[in-house]
XYZ file of C-alpha atoms in Angstrom:
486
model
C 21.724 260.632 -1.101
C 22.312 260.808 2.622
C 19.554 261.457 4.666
C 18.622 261.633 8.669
C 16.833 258.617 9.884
C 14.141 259.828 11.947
C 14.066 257.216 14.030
C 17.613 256.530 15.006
C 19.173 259.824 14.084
C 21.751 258.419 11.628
C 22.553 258.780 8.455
C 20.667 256.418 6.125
C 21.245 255.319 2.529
C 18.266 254.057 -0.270
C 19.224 253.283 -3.563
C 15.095 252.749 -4.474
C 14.613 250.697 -7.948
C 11.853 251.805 -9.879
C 11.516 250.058 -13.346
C 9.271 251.992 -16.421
C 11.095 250.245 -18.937
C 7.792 249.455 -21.602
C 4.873 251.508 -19.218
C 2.726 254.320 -20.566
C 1.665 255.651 -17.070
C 4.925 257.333 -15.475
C 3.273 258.724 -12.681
C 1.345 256.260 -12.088
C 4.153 253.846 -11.957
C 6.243 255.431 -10.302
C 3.344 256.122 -7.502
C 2.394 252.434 -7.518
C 5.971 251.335 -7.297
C 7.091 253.237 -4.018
C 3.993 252.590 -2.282
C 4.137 248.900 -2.842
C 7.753 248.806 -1.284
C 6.070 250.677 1.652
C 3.124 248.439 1.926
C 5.710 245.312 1.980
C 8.353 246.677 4.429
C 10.729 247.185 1.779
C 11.067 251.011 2.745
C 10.557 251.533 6.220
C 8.977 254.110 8.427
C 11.647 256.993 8.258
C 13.672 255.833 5.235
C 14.248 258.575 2.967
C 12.993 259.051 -0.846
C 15.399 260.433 -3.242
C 15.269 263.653 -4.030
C 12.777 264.562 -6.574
C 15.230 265.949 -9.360
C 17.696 263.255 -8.715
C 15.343 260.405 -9.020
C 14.194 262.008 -12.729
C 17.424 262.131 -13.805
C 17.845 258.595 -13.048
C 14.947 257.510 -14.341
C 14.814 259.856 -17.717
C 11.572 261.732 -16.848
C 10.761 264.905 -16.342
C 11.079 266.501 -12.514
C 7.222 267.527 -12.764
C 6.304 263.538 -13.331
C 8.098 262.659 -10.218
C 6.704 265.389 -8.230
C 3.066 264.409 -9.065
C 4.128 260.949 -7.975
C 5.504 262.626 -4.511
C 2.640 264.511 -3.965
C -0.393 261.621 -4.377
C 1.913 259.938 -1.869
C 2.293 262.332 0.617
C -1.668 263.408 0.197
C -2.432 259.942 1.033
C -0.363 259.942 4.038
C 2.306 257.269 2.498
C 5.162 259.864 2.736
C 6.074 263.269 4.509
C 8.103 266.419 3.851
C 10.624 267.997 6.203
C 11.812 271.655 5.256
C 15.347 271.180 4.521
C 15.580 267.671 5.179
C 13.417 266.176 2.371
C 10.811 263.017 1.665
C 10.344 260.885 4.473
C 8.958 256.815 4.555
C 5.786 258.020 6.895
C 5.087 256.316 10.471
C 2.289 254.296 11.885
C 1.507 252.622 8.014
C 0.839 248.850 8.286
C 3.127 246.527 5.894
C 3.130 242.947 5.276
C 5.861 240.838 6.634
C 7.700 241.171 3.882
C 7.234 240.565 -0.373
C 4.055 239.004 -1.691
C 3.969 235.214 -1.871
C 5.444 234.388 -5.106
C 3.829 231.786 -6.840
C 4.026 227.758 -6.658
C 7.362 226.777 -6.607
C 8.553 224.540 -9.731
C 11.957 224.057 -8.639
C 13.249 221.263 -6.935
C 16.856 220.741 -5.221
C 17.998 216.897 -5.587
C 17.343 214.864 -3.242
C 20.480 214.613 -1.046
C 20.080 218.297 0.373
C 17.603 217.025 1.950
C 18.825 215.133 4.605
C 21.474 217.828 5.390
C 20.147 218.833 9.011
C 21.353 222.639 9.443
C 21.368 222.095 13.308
C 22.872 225.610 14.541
C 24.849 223.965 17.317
C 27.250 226.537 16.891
C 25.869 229.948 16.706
C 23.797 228.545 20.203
C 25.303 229.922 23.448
C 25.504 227.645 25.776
C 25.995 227.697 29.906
C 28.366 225.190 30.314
C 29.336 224.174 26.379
C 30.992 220.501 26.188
C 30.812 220.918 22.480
C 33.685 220.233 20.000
C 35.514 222.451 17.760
C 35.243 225.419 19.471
C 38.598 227.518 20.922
C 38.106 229.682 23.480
C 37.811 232.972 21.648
C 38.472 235.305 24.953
C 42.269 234.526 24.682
C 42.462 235.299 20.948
C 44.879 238.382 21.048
C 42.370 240.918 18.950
C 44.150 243.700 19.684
C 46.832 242.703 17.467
C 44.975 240.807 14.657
C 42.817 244.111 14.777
C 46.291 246.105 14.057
C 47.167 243.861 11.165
C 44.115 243.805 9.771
C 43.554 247.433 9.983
C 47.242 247.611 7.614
C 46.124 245.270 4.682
C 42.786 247.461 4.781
C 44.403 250.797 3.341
C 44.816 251.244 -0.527
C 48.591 250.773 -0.392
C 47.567 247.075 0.995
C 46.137 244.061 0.305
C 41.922 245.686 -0.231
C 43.497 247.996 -2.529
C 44.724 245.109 -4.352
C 42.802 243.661 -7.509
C 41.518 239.709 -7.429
C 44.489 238.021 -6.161
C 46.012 234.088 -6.930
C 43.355 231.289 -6.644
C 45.891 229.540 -5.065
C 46.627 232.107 -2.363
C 48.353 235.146 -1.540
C 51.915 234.147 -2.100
C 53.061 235.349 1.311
C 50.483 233.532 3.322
C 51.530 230.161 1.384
C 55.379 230.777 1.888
C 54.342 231.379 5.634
C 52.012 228.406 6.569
C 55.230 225.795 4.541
C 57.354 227.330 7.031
C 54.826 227.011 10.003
C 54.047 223.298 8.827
C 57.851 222.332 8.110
C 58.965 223.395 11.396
C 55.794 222.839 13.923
C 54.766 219.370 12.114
C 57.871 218.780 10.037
C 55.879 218.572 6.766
C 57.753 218.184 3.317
C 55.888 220.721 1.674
C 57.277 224.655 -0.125
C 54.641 227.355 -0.978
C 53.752 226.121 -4.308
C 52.529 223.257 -2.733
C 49.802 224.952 -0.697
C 46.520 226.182 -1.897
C 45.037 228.484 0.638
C 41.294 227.540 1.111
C 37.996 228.807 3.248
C 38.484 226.044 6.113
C 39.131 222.444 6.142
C 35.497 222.049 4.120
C 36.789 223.935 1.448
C 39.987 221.957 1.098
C 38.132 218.248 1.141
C 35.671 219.920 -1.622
C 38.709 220.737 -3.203
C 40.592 218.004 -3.587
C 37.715 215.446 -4.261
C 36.435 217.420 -7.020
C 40.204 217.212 -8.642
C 40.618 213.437 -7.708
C 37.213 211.783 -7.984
C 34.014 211.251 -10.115
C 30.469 210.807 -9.248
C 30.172 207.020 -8.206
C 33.518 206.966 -7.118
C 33.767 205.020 -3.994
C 35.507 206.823 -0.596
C 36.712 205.237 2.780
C 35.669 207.358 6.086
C 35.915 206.954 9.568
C 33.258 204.950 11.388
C 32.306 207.173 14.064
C 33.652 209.971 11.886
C 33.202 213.536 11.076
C 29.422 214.133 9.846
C 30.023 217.229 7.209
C 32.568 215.077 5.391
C 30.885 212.440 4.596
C 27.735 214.590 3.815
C 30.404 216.587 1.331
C 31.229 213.192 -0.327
C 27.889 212.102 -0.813
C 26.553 215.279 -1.795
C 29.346 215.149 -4.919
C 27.973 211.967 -5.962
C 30.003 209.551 -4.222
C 29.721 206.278 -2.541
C 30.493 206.567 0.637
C 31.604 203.735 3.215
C 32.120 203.545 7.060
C 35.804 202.089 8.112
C 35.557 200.851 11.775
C 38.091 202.611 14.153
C 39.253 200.973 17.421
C 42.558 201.922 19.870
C 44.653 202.056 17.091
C 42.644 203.982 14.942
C 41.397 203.276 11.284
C 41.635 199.320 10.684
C 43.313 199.182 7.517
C 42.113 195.366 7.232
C 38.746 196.961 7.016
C 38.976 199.249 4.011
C 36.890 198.477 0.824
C 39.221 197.354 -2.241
C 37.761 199.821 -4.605
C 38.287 203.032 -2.364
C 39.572 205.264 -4.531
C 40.180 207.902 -1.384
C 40.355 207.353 2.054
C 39.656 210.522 4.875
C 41.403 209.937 7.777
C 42.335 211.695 11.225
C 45.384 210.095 12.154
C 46.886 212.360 14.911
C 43.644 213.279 16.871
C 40.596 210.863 15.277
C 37.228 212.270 15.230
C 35.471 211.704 17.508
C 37.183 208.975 19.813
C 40.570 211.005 20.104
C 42.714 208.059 19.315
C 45.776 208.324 17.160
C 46.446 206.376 14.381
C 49.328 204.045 15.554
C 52.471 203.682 13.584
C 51.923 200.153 12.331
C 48.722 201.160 11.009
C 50.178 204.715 9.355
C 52.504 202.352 7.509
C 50.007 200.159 6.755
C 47.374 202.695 5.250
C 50.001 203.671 3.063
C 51.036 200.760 1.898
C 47.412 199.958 1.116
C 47.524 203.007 -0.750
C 50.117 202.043 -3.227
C 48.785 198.892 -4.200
C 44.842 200.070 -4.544
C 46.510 203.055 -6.306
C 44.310 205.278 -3.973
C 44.925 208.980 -2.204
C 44.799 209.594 1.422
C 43.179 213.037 3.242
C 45.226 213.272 5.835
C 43.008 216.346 8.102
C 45.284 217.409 10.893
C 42.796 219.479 12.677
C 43.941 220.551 16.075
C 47.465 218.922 16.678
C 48.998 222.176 17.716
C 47.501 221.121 21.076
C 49.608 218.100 22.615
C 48.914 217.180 26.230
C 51.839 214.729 26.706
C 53.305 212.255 24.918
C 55.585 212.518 22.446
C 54.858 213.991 18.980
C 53.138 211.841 16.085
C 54.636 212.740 12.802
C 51.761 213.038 10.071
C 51.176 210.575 7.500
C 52.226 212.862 4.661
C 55.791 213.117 6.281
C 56.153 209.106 5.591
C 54.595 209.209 2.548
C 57.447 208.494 -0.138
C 54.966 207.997 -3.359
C 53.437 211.346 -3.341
C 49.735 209.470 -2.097
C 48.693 211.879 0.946
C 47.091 215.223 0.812
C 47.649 216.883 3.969
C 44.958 219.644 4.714
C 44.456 221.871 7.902
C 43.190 225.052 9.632
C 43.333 228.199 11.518
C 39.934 228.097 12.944
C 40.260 225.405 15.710
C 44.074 227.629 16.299
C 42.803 230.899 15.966
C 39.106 231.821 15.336
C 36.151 229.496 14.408
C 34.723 232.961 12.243
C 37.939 233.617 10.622
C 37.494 230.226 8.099
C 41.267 230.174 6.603
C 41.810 226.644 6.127
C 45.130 225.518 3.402
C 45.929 222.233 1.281
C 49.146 220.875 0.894
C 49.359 218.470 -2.282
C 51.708 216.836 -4.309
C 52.736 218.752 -6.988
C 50.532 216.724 -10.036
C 47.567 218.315 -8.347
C 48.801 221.898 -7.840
C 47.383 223.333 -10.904
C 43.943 221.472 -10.890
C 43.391 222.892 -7.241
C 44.156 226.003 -8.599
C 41.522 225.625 -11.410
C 39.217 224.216 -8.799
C 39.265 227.117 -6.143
C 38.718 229.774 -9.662
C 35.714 228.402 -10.512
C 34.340 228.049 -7.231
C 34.788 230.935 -5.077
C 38.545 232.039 -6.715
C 39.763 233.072 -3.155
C 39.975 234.167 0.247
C 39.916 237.668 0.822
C 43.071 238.983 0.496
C 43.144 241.511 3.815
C 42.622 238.157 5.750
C 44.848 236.308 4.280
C 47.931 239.521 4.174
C 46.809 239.754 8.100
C 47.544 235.991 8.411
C 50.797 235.858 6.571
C 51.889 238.917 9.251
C 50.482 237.031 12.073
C 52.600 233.956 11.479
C 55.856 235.321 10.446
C 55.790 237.906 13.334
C 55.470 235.042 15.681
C 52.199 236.017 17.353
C 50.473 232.606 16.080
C 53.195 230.718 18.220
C 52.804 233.332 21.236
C 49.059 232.069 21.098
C 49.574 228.475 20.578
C 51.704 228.343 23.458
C 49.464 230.756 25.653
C 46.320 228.605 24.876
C 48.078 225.109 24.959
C 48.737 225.774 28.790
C 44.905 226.509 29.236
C 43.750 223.819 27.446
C 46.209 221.105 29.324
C 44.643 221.969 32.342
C 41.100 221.713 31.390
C 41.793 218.082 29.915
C 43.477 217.200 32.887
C 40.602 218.282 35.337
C 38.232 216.674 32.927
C 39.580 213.451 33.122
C 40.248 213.923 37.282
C 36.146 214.226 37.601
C 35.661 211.448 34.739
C 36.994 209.106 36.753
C 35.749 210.356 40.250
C 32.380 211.060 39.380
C 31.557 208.354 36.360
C 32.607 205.320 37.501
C 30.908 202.551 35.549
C 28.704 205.520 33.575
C 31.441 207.055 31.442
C 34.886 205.813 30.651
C 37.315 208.265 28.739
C 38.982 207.409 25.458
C 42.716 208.011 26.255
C 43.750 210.975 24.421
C 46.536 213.284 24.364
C 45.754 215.995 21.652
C 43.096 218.278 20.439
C 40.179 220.483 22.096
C 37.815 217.201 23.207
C 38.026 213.684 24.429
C 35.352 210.890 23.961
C 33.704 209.102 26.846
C 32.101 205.873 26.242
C 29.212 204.657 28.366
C 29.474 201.239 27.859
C 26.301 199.912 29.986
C 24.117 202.180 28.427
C 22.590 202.212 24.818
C 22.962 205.430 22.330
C 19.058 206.071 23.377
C 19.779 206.117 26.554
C 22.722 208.536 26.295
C 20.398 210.621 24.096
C 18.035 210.783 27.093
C 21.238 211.832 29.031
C 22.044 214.449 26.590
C 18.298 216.315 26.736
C 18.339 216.474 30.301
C 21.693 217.643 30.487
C 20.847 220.802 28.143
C 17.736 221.110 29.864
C 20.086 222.258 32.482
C 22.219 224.478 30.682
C 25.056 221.996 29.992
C 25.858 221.558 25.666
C 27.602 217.686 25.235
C 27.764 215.613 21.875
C 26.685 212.166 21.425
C 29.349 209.682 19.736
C 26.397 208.066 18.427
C 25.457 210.907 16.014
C 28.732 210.174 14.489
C 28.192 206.679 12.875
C 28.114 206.094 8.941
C 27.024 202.319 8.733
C 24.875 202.785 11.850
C 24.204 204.705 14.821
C 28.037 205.470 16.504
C 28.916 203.420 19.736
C 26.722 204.817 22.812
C 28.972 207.566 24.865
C 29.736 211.226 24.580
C 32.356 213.967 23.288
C 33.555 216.233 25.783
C 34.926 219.667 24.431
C 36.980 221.822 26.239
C 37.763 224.530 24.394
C 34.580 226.923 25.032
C 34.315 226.221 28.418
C 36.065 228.266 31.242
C 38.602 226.437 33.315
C 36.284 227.628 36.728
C 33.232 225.984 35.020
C 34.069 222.499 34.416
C 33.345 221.028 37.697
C 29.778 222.391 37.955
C 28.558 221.216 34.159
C 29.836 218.232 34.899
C 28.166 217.598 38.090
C 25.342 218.963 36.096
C 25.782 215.890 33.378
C 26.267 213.346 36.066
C 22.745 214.297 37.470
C 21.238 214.026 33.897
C 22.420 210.574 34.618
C 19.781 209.997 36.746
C 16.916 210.951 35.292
């Protein structure tokens, strides 16, 4: 029933549960039960009961038992009664911070969620925010995606719809082969692509299809953390793959990989691309350790200069590379749309995969997407933000080398939304020292050396520039140059 919150003067909703399934004492119960959800802040001061004849009918009792329950609460000062309005959540009653200890817990989790830190780093605000991954969200056109959203959210559109297609909604699918076959000239048609919830999503995806606990897997070494926590919370065995100029060194891969997870157009974290030779090579190494290749092509959309790297999965001629992606590094970091593009042996078990996991991504979201590709407003953004971001690599770089000589020396890199900047006479404590002081001061960076597998990562820093304004890049960084000395 809607009632008027007496302390903000809207409209509030309680649906109160009240159990008397095998009690004597109806009243009593009934008493004992609402004024324990007072005492323990489950019903606050001004939340309204339910009106006496509705809650008996609900509860198959008589109106007069609920009313003597109503009454020994309001005598005792628990509840009140507005003429016209009706039962009231009284004010100035102490609660407890919430529900009553329950008792010993007797559960355990296994032991690898335990050494999952949930650090937070991005729902933080920083002043000046070096930190990767994160688009600048002020020149996301909301206006429109509002409009498009606002379409699929009438019954005649996609919320009126029932549960849609594990795989995806078919037009989003159709629209992301055509975005990927014309932007990154990948071989791929809409029954190859499963849409997922982010690039996380997609890896979960496709090693739960291709692997089994104790299965070995090849990452990146610096890499990207969560994946190799995903790995090794499925039960793998996971093992670091040096990276240098050229990227992963295929020499380096362990013969009984039976997946490798690689960055080749933008590595994480050092920004290096993996060079032809070595695509080839990876590939080839592929074929004859009968092995599949993630290929995550995270934020490629945003080339500098240089000419255009084709992805691995457009060489691939044996069907080896599963090519994932997504929207939030494009688009929104909230709006967690990622996609998998697989050969077509796999379609179906990604399908069955993504059913008995979450079955799919909500289907207004996904309509909204399909719209905001084929209309051409994704491209209109891409090339809006691309401009932006050029500019702030650029200037980055300019004060790199002005202002960090012999402290910091930047990774050559010509796509994505950070570069890496090794310190090379300085240790990874040291640059962890650097790294305090600098937020100290208001200034967000990453360390390279929290991105090591076999060991600590080499001893320098990732620069994003993605969250931070154009205007504000010279003052954080002559903010993290004084964190250099102390």
């Amino acid at each position: 029933m809607d009632q008027s919150n007496s302390r903000t003067g809207t409209v509030a909703l309680v649906d109160l549960h009240i159990s008397l399934v095998g009690r004597r004492d109806l009243t009593g119960e009934i008493y004992r039960q609402i004024r324990g959800a007072i005492l323990e802040g489950r019903l606050r001061h001004g939340d309204p009961l339910p009106p006496s004849r509705e809650l008996a009918r609900r509860l198959s009792v008589s109106r007069t038992t609920v009313m003597v329950a109503y009454d020994r609460l309001i005598g005792e000062g628990f509840v009140a009664t507005r003429v016209g309005a009706g039962t009231f959540v009284g004010h100035d009653i102490p609660t407890a911070a919430g529900r009553p200890s329950p008792a010993p817990p007797t559960l355990a989790a296994q032991p690898v969620w335990d050494g999952i830190p949930l650090l937070g780093v991005f729902v933080d605000e920083a002043v000046y925010d070096f930190r990767s991954g994160m688009p600048d969200t002020s020149m996301f056109p909301f206006q429109t995606w509002r409009r498009l959203v606002a379409r699929e959210l009438r019954p005649d559109g996609a919320g009126g719809r029932p549960y849609g297609d594990p795989a995806g909604h078919p037009g989003l699918r159709v629209a992301i082969a055509r975005h990927l076959a014309t932007s990154r000239d990948v071989v791929t048609r809409a029954e190859d692509v499963t849409v997922t919830n982010g690039t996380q999503q997609a890896m979960d995806l496709v090693a739960r299809v291709l692997l089994a606990p104790g299965d070995e897997v090849a990452v990146e070494d610096p890499g990207y953390e969560p994946v190799r926590r995903l790995f090794e919370s499925l039960g793998m065995r996971v093992r670091g793959v040096p990276v240098d100029r050229e990227g992963l060194v295929v020499d380096a891969l362990p013969e009984g990989a039976r997946l490798v997870s690689v960055t080749p157009s933008h590595q994480f974290p050092l920004g290096v691309p993996l060079s032809l030779p070595r695509r080839i090579a990876l590939l080839d190494w592929a074929r004859r350790h009968d092995a599949a290749i993630v290929e995550d092509d995270y934020d490629s959309e945003f080339r500098h200069g240089g000419r255009p790297i084709e992805p691995l999965q457009t060489l691939d001629r044996e069907g080896r590379v599963v090519y994932v992606g997504s929207f939030s590094k494009t688009m929104l970091p909230s709006l967690r749309v990622g996609f998998v593009v697989a050969p077509a042996p796999l379609r179906h078990a990604l399908s069955a995969a993504r059913y008995v996991t979450d079955w799919h991504t909500a289907l207004p979201t996904q309509a909204a997407l399909a719209r905001f590709l084929d209309e051409g407003w994704f491209v209109r953004h891409i090339r809006r933000v691309r401009a932006v971001y050029e500019e702030r690599h650029r200037r980055i770089v300019d004060v790199l080398a002005r202002d960090f000589a012999g402290l910091l020396e930047a990774v050559p890199s010509v796509t994505g939304l950070h570069l890496a900047a090794l310190a090379p006479g300085a240790s990874p404590a040291e640059i962890a020292g650097v790294a305090d002081r600098a937020a100290d001061s208001g200034v967000e960076v990453q360390r390279l050396a929290a991105c090591g597998v076999e060991g600590p990562g080499p001893a320098g820093l990732v620069l994003g520039f993605g969250a931070i304004a154009t205007g504000d890049i010279e003052e954080g960084l002559r903010r993290l140059r004084a964190a250099f000395d102390g």
